[in-house]
mmCIF file of C-alpha atoms and ligand atoms in Angstrom:
data_model
loop_
_atom_site.group_PDB
_atom_site.id
_atom_site.type_symbol
_atom_site.label_atom_id
_atom_site.label_comp_id
_atom_site.label_asym_id
_atom_site.label_seq_id
_atom_site.Cartn_x
_atom_site.Cartn_y
_atom_site.Cartn_z
ATOM 1 C CA MET B 1 0.000 0.000 0.000
ATOM 2 C CA ARG B 2 1.307 3.411 -0.993
ATOM 3 C CA ILE B 3 0.242 6.295 1.215
ATOM 4 C CA LEU B 4 0.693 9.998 0.508
ATOM 5 C CA GLY B 5 1.648 11.881 3.694
ATOM 6 C CA ILE B 6 1.062 15.617 4.150
ATOM 7 C CA GLU B 7 2.650 17.596 6.988
ATOM 8 C CA THR B 8 1.990 21.314 7.561
ATOM 9 C CA THR B 9 1.610 21.636 11.338
ATOM 10 C CA CYS B 10 4.167 24.399 11.818
ATOM 11 C CA ASP B 11 6.826 25.825 9.484
ATOM 12 C CA GLU B 12 7.754 22.863 7.292
ATOM 13 C CA THR B 13 5.805 21.795 4.212
ATOM 14 C CA GLY B 14 6.377 18.044 4.077
ATOM 15 C CA ILE B 15 5.135 15.698 1.356
ATOM 16 C CA ALA B 16 6.048 12.009 1.226
ATOM 17 C CA VAL B 17 4.995 8.729 -0.306
ATOM 18 C CA VAL B 18 5.663 5.655 1.848
ATOM 19 C CA GLU B 19 5.045 2.040 0.913
ATOM 20 C CA ASP B 20 3.700 -0.389 3.544
ATOM 21 C CA GLY B 21 4.437 2.039 6.351
ATOM 22 C CA ARG B 22 8.212 1.740 6.102
ATOM 23 C CA ARG B 23 9.682 2.101 2.602
ATOM 24 C CA ILE B 24 10.119 5.794 1.772
ATOM 25 C CA LEU B 25 9.679 6.471 -1.969
ATOM 26 C CA VAL B 26 9.967 10.242 -1.598
ATOM 27 C CA ASN B 27 10.222 12.604 1.373
ATOM 28 C CA ARG B 28 10.306 16.287 0.438
ATOM 29 C CA VAL B 29 10.539 18.911 3.160
ATOM 30 C CA LEU B 30 10.496 22.627 2.441
ATOM 31 C CA SER B 31 11.728 24.521 5.486
ATOM 32 C CA GLN B 32 10.551 28.082 6.116
ATOM 33 C CA VAL B 33 13.557 28.920 8.302
ATOM 34 C CA PRO B 34 14.715 31.786 6.004
ATOM 35 C CA LEU B 35 11.275 33.440 6.419
ATOM 36 C CA HIS B 36 11.181 33.248 10.229
ATOM 37 C CA GLU B 37 14.789 33.563 11.341
ATOM 38 C CA ARG B 38 14.826 37.342 11.637
ATOM 39 C CA PHE B 39 11.925 37.087 14.118
ATOM 40 C CA GLY B 40 13.708 34.424 16.234
ATOM 41 C CA GLY B 41 10.662 32.142 16.018
ATOM 42 C CA VAL B 42 7.770 31.075 13.803
ATOM 43 C CA VAL B 43 5.286 33.820 12.835
ATOM 44 C CA PRO B 44 1.966 31.964 12.342
ATOM 45 C CA GLU B 45 0.551 34.193 9.575
ATOM 46 C CA ILE B 46 3.764 33.992 7.547
ATOM 47 C CA ALA B 47 3.862 30.214 8.040
ATOM 48 C CA SER B 48 0.348 29.568 6.764
ATOM 49 C CA ARG B 49 0.816 31.830 3.739
ATOM 50 C CA ALA B 50 4.090 30.089 2.854
ATOM 51 C CA HIS B 51 2.314 26.684 3.024
ATOM 52 C CA VAL B 52 -0.335 27.957 0.583
ATOM 53 C CA GLU B 53 2.335 29.110 -1.851
ATOM 54 C CA ALA B 54 4.361 25.892 -1.614
ATOM 55 C CA ILE B 55 1.957 23.004 -1.291
ATOM 56 C CA SER B 56 0.833 22.516 -4.912
ATOM 57 C CA TRP B 57 4.259 22.539 -6.489
ATOM 58 C CA ILE B 58 5.844 20.397 -3.747
ATOM 59 C CA LEU B 59 3.057 17.859 -4.196
ATOM 60 C CA GLU B 60 3.611 17.821 -7.915
ATOM 61 C CA ALA B 61 7.402 17.541 -7.570
ATOM 62 C CA ALA B 62 7.182 14.804 -4.925
ATOM 63 C CA LEU B 63 4.756 12.670 -6.920
ATOM 64 C CA LYS B 64 6.970 13.038 -9.980
ATOM 65 C CA GLU B 65 10.048 12.029 -7.950
ATOM 66 C CA ALA B 66 8.174 8.947 -6.733
ATOM 67 C CA GLY B 67 7.337 8.104 -10.353
ATOM 68 C CA LEU B 68 3.637 8.861 -9.894
ATOM 69 C CA GLU B 69 1.473 10.961 -12.199
ATOM 70 C CA PHE B 70 -0.042 14.090 -10.610
ATOM 71 C CA ARG B 71 -2.390 15.356 -13.315
ATOM 72 C CA GLY B 72 -4.836 13.323 -15.338
ATOM 73 C CA ALA B 73 -5.628 9.811 -14.186
ATOM 74 C CA ARG B 74 -5.609 8.904 -10.512
ATOM 75 C CA PRO B 75 -2.032 8.232 -9.359
ATOM 76 C CA GLN B 76 -0.989 4.829 -8.003
ATOM 77 C CA LEU B 77 -1.808 5.655 -4.397
ATOM 78 C CA ASP B 78 -3.926 3.769 -1.848
ATOM 79 C CA GLY B 79 -4.641 6.481 0.687
ATOM 80 C CA ILE B 80 -3.955 9.980 1.966
ATOM 81 C CA ALA B 81 -2.705 10.737 5.471
ATOM 82 C CA VAL B 82 -2.521 14.251 6.860
ATOM 83 C CA ALA B 83 -1.275 15.695 10.140
ATOM 84 C CA TYR B 84 -4.448 17.287 11.544
ATOM 85 C CA ARG B 85 -3.357 17.971 15.160
ATOM 86 C CA PRO B 86 -1.745 19.600 17.097
ATOM 87 C CA GLY B 87 -0.119 22.686 15.585
ATOM 88 C CA LEU B 88 -0.702 26.210 14.335
ATOM 89 C CA VAL B 89 -4.283 26.286 13.141
ATOM 90 C CA GLY B 90 -3.578 28.351 10.005
ATOM 91 C CA SER B 91 -0.765 26.001 8.980
ATOM 92 C CA LEU B 92 -2.764 22.842 9.768
ATOM 93 C CA LEU B 93 -5.667 24.074 7.644
ATOM 94 C CA ILE B 94 -3.545 24.166 4.491
ATOM 95 C CA GLY B 95 -2.474 20.522 4.750
ATOM 96 C CA VAL B 96 -5.906 19.316 5.849
ATOM 97 C CA THR B 97 -7.632 21.182 2.989
ATOM 98 C CA ALA B 98 -5.148 19.865 0.419
ATOM 99 C CA ALA B 99 -5.592 16.301 1.717
ATOM 100 C CA LYS B 100 -9.383 16.532 1.609
ATOM 101 C CA CYS B 101 -9.344 17.943 -1.945
ATOM 102 C CA LEU B 102 -7.073 15.143 -3.171
ATOM 103 C CA ALA B 103 -9.020 12.434 -1.342
ATOM 104 C CA TRP B 104 -12.233 13.707 -2.943
ATOM 105 C CA ALA B 105 -10.795 14.170 -6.437
ATOM 106 C CA TRP B 106 -9.012 10.819 -6.495
ATOM 107 C CA ARG B 107 -11.625 8.951 -4.401
ATOM 108 C CA LEU B 108 -8.990 7.723 -1.965
ATOM 109 C CA PRO B 109 -9.413 6.931 1.729
ATOM 110 C CA LEU B 110 -8.405 9.798 4.025
ATOM 111 C CA VAL B 111 -6.972 9.557 7.523
ATOM 112 C CA GLY B 112 -5.996 12.286 9.994
ATOM 113 C CA VAL B 113 -2.752 11.606 11.878
ATOM 114 C CA ASP B 114 -1.704 12.966 15.272
ATOM 115 C CA HIS B 115 1.587 14.794 14.673
ATOM 116 C CA ILE B 116 3.051 13.850 18.088
ATOM 117 C CA HIS B 117 2.259 10.166 17.615
ATOM 118 C CA ALA B 118 3.945 10.432 14.204
ATOM 119 C CA HIS B 119 7.152 11.706 15.886
ATOM 120 C CA ILE B 120 7.133 8.473 17.935
ATOM 121 C CA TYR B 121 6.478 6.459 14.776
ATOM 122 C CA ALA B 122 9.470 8.150 13.060
ATOM 123 C CA ALA B 123 11.806 6.491 15.564
ATOM 124 C CA ALA B 124 10.156 3.104 15.281
ATOM 125 C CA MET B 125 9.761 3.080 11.478
ATOM 126 C CA ALA B 126 13.523 2.945 10.957
ATOM 127 C CA ALA B 127 14.180 0.306 13.662
ATOM 128 C CA LYS B 128 15.860 -2.767 12.198
ATOM 129 C CA ASN B 129 16.866 -6.165 13.460
ATOM 130 C CA PRO B 130 20.602 -6.376 12.626
ATOM 131 C CA GLU B 131 20.541 -10.196 12.533
ATOM 132 C CA ARG B 132 17.716 -10.333 9.972
ATOM 133 C CA ASP B 133 18.650 -7.049 8.250
ATOM 134 C CA ASP B 134 14.937 -6.345 8.184
ATOM 135 C CA PHE B 135 12.569 -3.964 9.954
ATOM 136 C CA LEU B 136 11.521 -4.880 13.478
ATOM 137 C CA MET B 137 7.921 -5.990 13.744
ATOM 138 C CA GLU B 138 5.525 -4.069 15.939
ATOM 139 C CA GLU B 139 5.442 -6.773 18.637
ATOM 140 C CA GLU B 140 9.254 -6.748 18.776
ATOM 141 C CA ILE B 141 9.236 -3.046 19.733
ATOM 142 C CA PHE B 142 6.228 -2.544 21.998
ATOM 143 C CA PRO B 143 5.353 -1.961 24.799
ATOM 144 C CA ALA B 144 7.612 1.066 25.197
ATOM 145 C CA VAL B 145 7.948 4.407 26.938
ATOM 146 C CA SER B 146 8.090 7.248 24.380
ATOM 147 C CA LEU B 147 9.584 10.697 24.816
ATOM 148 C CA VAL B 148 8.670 13.372 22.248
ATOM 149 C CA VAL B 149 10.877 16.455 22.355
ATOM 150 C CA SER B 150 10.162 19.026 19.680
ATOM 151 C CA GLY B 151 9.759 22.745 19.134
ATOM 152 C CA GLY B 152 6.102 22.704 20.090
ATOM 153 C CA HIS B 153 5.781 19.684 22.399
ATOM 154 C CA THR B 154 7.518 17.809 25.169
ATOM 155 C CA ALA B 155 5.713 14.763 26.486
ATOM 156 C CA LEU B 156 6.109 11.229 27.822
ATOM 157 C CA TYR B 157 3.816 8.387 26.750
ATOM 158 C CA GLY B 158 3.236 4.743 27.431
ATOM 159 C CA SER B 159 3.107 3.207 23.940
ATOM 160 C CA GLN B 160 1.346 -0.103 23.387
ATOM 161 C CA SER B 161 1.660 -0.232 19.573
ATOM 162 C CA TRP B 162 2.306 2.038 16.570
ATOM 163 C CA THR B 163 -1.124 3.570 17.103
ATOM 164 C CA GLU B 164 -1.842 3.437 20.888
ATOM 165 C CA HIS B 165 -0.235 5.962 23.207
ATOM 166 C CA THR B 166 -1.231 6.961 26.749
ATOM 167 C CA LEU B 167 -0.045 10.352 27.970
ATOM 168 C CA PHE B 168 2.073 10.175 31.174
ATOM 169 C CA GLY B 169 3.188 13.799 31.354
ATOM 170 C CA ALA B 170 3.768 16.936 29.289
ATOM 171 C CA THR B 171 5.333 20.338 29.575
ATOM 172 C CA THR B 172 3.516 22.819 31.745
ATOM 173 C CA ASP B 173 5.036 25.800 29.905
ATOM 174 C CA ASP B 174 7.653 25.889 27.106
ATOM 175 C CA ALA B 175 8.589 22.855 25.011
ATOM 176 C CA ALA B 176 12.227 21.702 25.090
ATOM 177 C CA GLY B 177 12.916 22.874 21.518
ATOM 178 C CA GLU B 178 11.184 26.171 22.233
ATOM 179 C CA ALA B 179 13.548 26.671 25.199
ATOM 180 C CA PHE B 180 16.517 26.040 22.862
ATOM 181 C CA ASP B 181 15.085 28.562 20.376
ATOM 182 C CA LYS B 182 14.413 31.232 23.026
ATOM 183 C CA VAL B 183 17.818 30.844 24.702
ATOM 184 C CA ALA B 184 19.554 30.969 21.297
ATOM 185 C CA SER B 185 17.692 34.208 20.643
ATOM 186 C CA ILE B 186 18.844 35.643 24.025
ATOM 187 C CA LEU B 187 22.435 34.597 23.221
ATOM 188 C CA LYS B 188 22.085 35.954 19.644
ATOM 189 C CA LEU B 189 23.018 32.578 18.161
ATOM 190 C CA GLY B 190 20.361 32.520 15.431
ATOM 191 C CA TYR B 191 17.360 30.372 14.554
ATOM 192 C CA PRO B 192 16.536 27.505 14.871
ATOM 193 C CA GLY B 193 18.164 27.488 18.272
ATOM 194 C CA GLY B 194 18.762 23.759 18.824
ATOM 195 C CA PRO B 195 21.560 23.232 16.304
ATOM 196 C CA ALA B 196 22.989 26.729 17.059
ATOM 197 C CA ILE B 197 23.212 26.069 20.827
ATOM 198 C CA SER B 198 24.733 22.616 20.238
ATOM 199 C CA LYS B 199 27.418 24.083 18.005
ATOM 200 C CA ALA B 200 28.276 26.886 20.454
ATOM 201 C CA ALA B 201 28.269 24.371 23.332
ATOM 202 C CA GLU B 202 31.014 22.266 21.716
ATOM 203 C CA GLU B 203 33.578 24.858 22.860
ATOM 204 C CA GLY B 204 32.037 25.404 26.299
ATOM 205 C CA ASN B 205 32.181 23.908 29.781
ATOM 206 C CA PRO B 206 28.822 22.303 30.693
ATOM 207 C CA LYS B 207 29.584 22.761 34.396
ATOM 208 C CA ALA B 208 30.466 26.477 34.149
ATOM 209 C CA CYS B 209 27.006 27.791 35.179
ATOM 210 C CA ARG B 210 24.473 26.197 37.492
ATOM 211 C CA PHE B 211 20.931 26.409 36.132
ATOM 212 C CA THR B 212 18.549 24.525 38.388
ATOM 213 C CA PRO B 213 16.265 22.128 36.497
ATOM 214 C CA ALA B 214 12.626 22.047 37.632
ATOM 215 C CA PHE B 215 11.665 18.484 38.553
ATOM 216 C CA LEU B 216 8.193 19.535 39.828
ATOM 217 C CA GLU B 217 6.470 17.469 42.529
ATOM 218 C CA ALA B 218 7.834 14.047 43.560
ATOM 219 C CA GLY B 219 7.234 11.397 40.905
ATOM 220 C CA SER B 220 5.875 13.913 38.374
ATOM 221 C CA LEU B 221 6.382 13.120 34.690
ATOM 222 C CA ASP B 222 5.499 16.680 33.649
ATOM 223 C CA PHE B 223 8.147 19.139 32.479
ATOM 224 C CA SER B 224 8.906 22.829 32.915
ATOM 225 C CA PHE B 225 11.558 24.762 30.993
ATOM 226 C CA SER B 226 10.610 28.421 31.382
ATOM 227 C CA GLY B 227 12.575 28.811 34.653
ATOM 228 C CA ILE B 228 15.822 27.661 33.010
ATOM 229 C CA LYS B 229 15.260 30.130 30.169
ATOM 230 C CA THR B 230 14.786 33.022 32.657
ATOM 231 C CA ALA B 231 17.868 31.885 34.628
ATOM 232 C CA VAL B 232 19.928 32.119 31.423
ATOM 233 C CA LEU B 233 18.499 35.574 30.675
ATOM 234 C CA TYR B 234 19.483 36.892 34.134
ATOM 235 C CA ARG B 235 22.887 35.198 33.974
ATOM 236 C CA VAL B 236 23.900 36.837 30.691
ATOM 237 C CA LYS B 237 22.157 40.207 31.101
ATOM 238 C CA GLY B 238 21.897 40.703 34.875
ATOM 239 C CA GLN B 239 19.108 40.241 37.428
ATOM 240 C CA ASN B 240 15.649 41.395 36.290
ATOM 241 C CA ALA B 241 16.955 42.134 32.787
ATOM 242 C CA CYS B 242 14.548 42.172 29.863
ATOM 243 C CA ARG B 243 15.060 40.943 26.318
ATOM 244 C CA ASP B 244 16.464 44.285 25.074
ATOM 245 C CA THR B 245 19.113 44.572 27.814
ATOM 246 C CA PRO B 246 22.577 44.062 26.214
ATOM 247 C CA LEU B 247 24.661 40.948 27.021
ATOM 248 C CA ARG B 248 27.234 41.333 29.811
ATOM 249 C CA PRO B 249 30.694 41.581 28.201
ATOM 250 C CA ASP B 250 32.336 39.152 30.676
ATOM 251 C CA ILE B 251 30.086 36.221 29.736
ATOM 252 C CA SER B 252 31.311 33.171 27.796
ATOM 253 C CA ILE B 253 28.508 32.333 25.346
ATOM 254 C CA ALA B 254 29.997 28.860 24.830
ATOM 255 C CA ASP B 255 29.924 28.109 28.581
ATOM 256 C CA VAL B 256 26.333 29.362 28.951
ATOM 257 C CA ALA B 257 25.220 27.356 25.878
ATOM 258 C CA ALA B 258 26.930 24.186 27.157
ATOM 259 C CA SER B 259 25.539 24.597 30.692
ATOM 260 C CA PHE B 260 22.014 25.278 29.386
ATOM 261 C CA GLU B 261 22.161 22.276 27.060
ATOM 262 C CA GLU B 262 23.442 20.069 29.883
ATOM 263 C CA THR B 263 20.624 21.209 32.206
ATOM 264 C CA VAL B 264 17.862 20.528 29.654
ATOM 265 C CA VAL B 265 19.400 17.190 28.679
ATOM 266 C CA SER B 266 19.779 16.031 32.294
ATOM 267 C CA LEU B 267 16.148 16.938 32.975
ATOM 268 C CA LEU B 268 14.909 14.978 29.937
ATOM 269 C CA VAL B 269 17.095 11.988 30.799
ATOM 270 C CA LYS B 270 15.963 11.894 34.442
ATOM 271 C CA LYS B 271 12.277 12.105 33.531
ATOM 272 C CA LEU B 272 12.605 9.315 30.963
ATOM 273 C CA ALA B 273 14.512 7.204 33.513
ATOM 274 C CA ARG B 274 11.743 7.822 36.053
ATOM 275 C CA ALA B 275 9.044 6.689 33.588
ATOM 276 C CA MET B 276 11.074 3.624 32.534
ATOM 277 C CA ARG B 277 11.507 2.559 36.164
ATOM 278 C CA ARG B 278 7.872 3.197 37.046
ATOM 279 C CA GLU B 279 6.654 1.151 34.070
ATOM 280 C CA ASN B 280 9.400 -1.465 34.376
ATOM 281 C CA ALA B 281 9.817 -0.956 30.612
ATOM 282 C CA GLY B 282 12.435 -2.592 28.390
ATOM 283 C CA THR B 283 12.186 -0.212 25.419
ATOM 284 C CA ALA B 284 12.432 3.558 25.075
ATOM 285 C CA ILE B 285 11.547 5.573 21.957
ATOM 286 C CA VAL B 286 12.683 9.173 21.501
ATOM 287 C CA GLY B 287 11.406 11.425 18.693
ATOM 288 C CA GLY B 288 11.026 15.064 17.642
ATOM 289 C CA GLY B 289 13.479 17.759 16.564
ATOM 290 C CA VAL B 290 15.432 17.784 19.852
ATOM 291 C CA ALA B 291 16.072 14.022 19.420
ATOM 292 C CA ALA B 292 18.733 15.141 16.917
ATOM 293 C CA ASN B 293 20.752 16.578 19.825
ATOM 294 C CA ARG B 294 24.089 14.797 20.206
ATOM 295 C CA ARG B 295 24.520 15.381 23.930
ATOM 296 C CA LEU B 296 20.985 14.089 24.588
ATOM 297 C CA ARG B 297 21.686 10.898 22.632
ATOM 298 C CA GLN B 298 25.006 10.355 24.444
ATOM 299 C CA HIS B 299 23.373 10.661 27.878
ATOM 300 C CA LEU B 300 20.386 8.507 26.895
ATOM 301 C CA ASP B 301 22.623 5.797 25.394
ATOM 302 C CA ARG B 302 24.693 5.712 28.586
ATOM 303 C CA LEU B 303 21.556 5.373 30.717
ATOM 304 C CA ALA B 304 20.077 2.658 28.478
ATOM 305 C CA LYS B 305 23.305 0.669 28.724
ATOM 306 C CA LYS B 306 23.487 1.062 32.502
ATOM 307 C CA GLU B 307 19.847 0.119 33.061
ATOM 308 C CA ASP B 308 19.858 -2.512 30.313
ATOM 309 C CA TYR B 309 17.080 -1.395 27.993
ATOM 310 C CA ARG B 310 16.793 -0.698 24.251
ATOM 311 C CA ILE B 311 16.407 2.794 22.877
ATOM 312 C CA PHE B 312 15.284 3.852 19.388
ATOM 313 C CA TYR B 313 15.760 7.256 17.719
ATOM 314 C CA PRO B 314 14.805 8.416 14.236
ATOM 315 C CA PRO B 315 17.593 8.978 11.716
ATOM 316 C CA PRO B 316 18.436 12.726 11.648
ATOM 317 C CA SER B 317 16.274 13.354 8.554
ATOM 318 C CA LEU B 318 13.184 12.028 10.385
ATOM 319 C CA CYS B 319 13.738 13.858 13.711
ATOM 320 C CA THR B 320 12.305 17.182 12.566
ATOM 321 C CA ASP B 321 8.923 17.556 10.879
ATOM 322 C CA ASN B 322 8.420 15.535 7.704
ATOM 323 C CA GLY B 323 5.700 13.870 5.637
ATOM 324 C CA ALA B 324 7.211 10.360 5.792
ATOM 325 C CA MET B 325 6.285 9.857 9.446
ATOM 326 C CA ILE B 326 2.711 10.979 8.639
ATOM 327 C CA ALA B 327 2.403 8.612 5.655
ATOM 328 C CA GLY B 328 3.991 5.788 7.678
ATOM 329 C CA LEU B 329 1.666 6.078 10.655
ATOM 330 C CA GLY B 330 -1.284 6.750 8.294
ATOM 331 C CA TYR B 331 -0.650 3.329 6.742
ATOM 332 C CA TRP B 332 -1.151 1.559 10.093
ATOM 333 C CA LEU B 333 -4.234 3.610 10.948
ATOM 334 C CA LEU B 334 -5.809 2.764 7.574
ATOM 335 C CA GLN B 335 -4.832 -0.901 7.991
ATOM 336 C CA ARG B 336 -6.673 -0.843 11.316
ATOM 337 C CA GLY B 337 -9.822 0.520 9.747
ATOM 338 C CA ARG B 338 -9.510 4.195 10.661
ATOM 339 C CA ARG B 339 -11.075 6.475 8.023
ATOM 340 C CA ASP B 340 -11.917 10.141 8.199
ATOM 341 C CA SER B 341 -14.640 11.834 6.214
ATOM 342 C CA LEU B 342 -14.330 15.142 4.375
ATOM 343 C CA ALA B 343 -15.538 16.737 7.620
ATOM 344 C CA LEU B 344 -12.031 16.199 9.071
ATOM 345 C CA ASP B 345 -10.939 19.482 10.641
ATOM 346 C CA ALA B 346 -7.677 20.978 11.855
ATOM 347 C CA ASP B 347 -7.322 20.742 15.639
ATOM 348 C CA PRO B 348 -4.625 22.967 17.163
ATOM 349 C CA VAL B 349 -4.742 21.322 20.612
ATOM 350 C CA ALA B 350 -2.758 18.234 21.660
ATOM 351 C CA ALA B 351 -4.762 15.210 22.847
ATOM 352 C CA ARG B 352 -4.650 14.726 26.646
HETATM 353 O O1 LIG F 401 9.912 18.365 15.630
HETATM 354 P P1 LIG F 401 10.212 19.725 15.110
HETATM 355 O O2 LIG F 401 10.683 19.847 13.686
HETATM 356 O O3 LIG F 401 8.988 20.699 15.235
HETATM 357 C C1 LIG F 401 7.908 20.612 16.101
HETATM 358 O O4 LIG F 401 7.083 19.664 15.972
HETATM 359 O O5 LIG F 401 7.824 21.503 16.956
HETATM 360 O O6 LIG F 401 11.297 20.333 16.102
HETATM 361 C C2 LIG F 401 11.898 21.575 15.890
HETATM 362 C C3 LIG F 401 12.699 21.921 17.142
HETATM 363 C C4 LIG F 401 13.247 23.335 17.149
HETATM 364 O O7 LIG F 401 12.874 23.949 18.354
HETATM 365 C C5 LIG F 401 14.762 23.130 17.070
HETATM 366 O O8 LIG F 401 15.485 24.137 17.758
HETATM 367 C C6 LIG F 401 14.935 21.782 17.730
HETATM 368 O O9 LIG F 401 13.820 21.028 17.273
HETATM 369 N N1 LIG F 401 16.177 21.118 17.332
HETATM 370 C C7 LIG F 401 17.167 20.819 18.197
HETATM 371 C C8 LIG F 401 18.223 20.253 17.426
HETATM 372 N N2 LIG F 401 17.808 20.214 16.129
HETATM 373 C C9 LIG F 401 16.547 20.739 16.082
HETATM 374 N N3 LIG F 401 17.260 21.007 19.527
HETATM 375 C C10 LIG F 401 18.399 20.617 20.133
HETATM 376 N N4 LIG F 401 19.454 20.102 19.472
HETATM 377 C C11 LIG F 401 19.417 19.887 18.132
HETATM 378 N N5 LIG F 401 20.457 19.373 17.495
HETATM 379 ZN ZN1 LIG F 402 7.027 18.164 15.075
#
């Protein structure tokens, strides 16, 4: 089964065709970073307009790359999957409308995919059994504890299969990636902040500054990052500074970046460890843009080795937003009988 996947939840227009949930025939991602970088974050109105301008030609180019016809007869597709929640409502609407139009015109089944669940799927879809040199089957991966760390979301789930996830905890304020983006903006390191902070941190001492991570109440699997962000602001600009206050000249940006990264990473690692212990789980899955972070992977790998469990990450190209994870998860949803009608609507809010 070949599924077309459409992703427009935030600032990436992603179009992919995936066969049987795993084999990627095409995965095109148009990033809007050049449009948003001077604002230090995504501007929703600019994002939705850019999706409108891009979606038709990316669709056409992607289908051509996959060897499928776009105009004329119905292309060799078996279904259409679209990320319909959560995200920026204006951005979501573009992908959802495109998907509904194509499903109607080509008379193909339509399925709405939860973007956060798709980030979990991105890690699992690439998981292989080295002995068989083949993809791991669903029952070889699950049950698992899943951590999604992206620009818009930070959450822990108990995952029973590709398609079943129970929320254990989520951020109470900023998402992890958002904290990277905001701190990079304070440190004038550019946008997106994750890769910029990581690069600056390579030259820094992660123990140079003490930023206290917020663990919240005992046993909590929720997250909070806004306190760390404010601690960085005061550290580099002085107590009670605001965004326009200039940086103190005696500050080492590399040390602050490394210490901030270390604090966020240690918080994520400890919360995942807590969930793994509580669930007595043998498998961890980590997805989302921040899963590309090298220091995070090093710490998580060390923990997994020490505590003797398996951990899966997406390849770098599937960490950030893309259509392949939407098409891949859409395949399983369609296989399990999920269908959406043309009344499918964009839903900006994450499922609880
Ligand atoms: O998953 P994603 O593409 O978008 C959302 O669903 O929100 O994640 C984007 C986020 C951005 O905040 C970006 O700064 C962060 O992922 N990111 C990273 C790294 N690469 C991307 N954060 C830390 N380290 C990285 N290497
Ligand atoms: Zn995402």
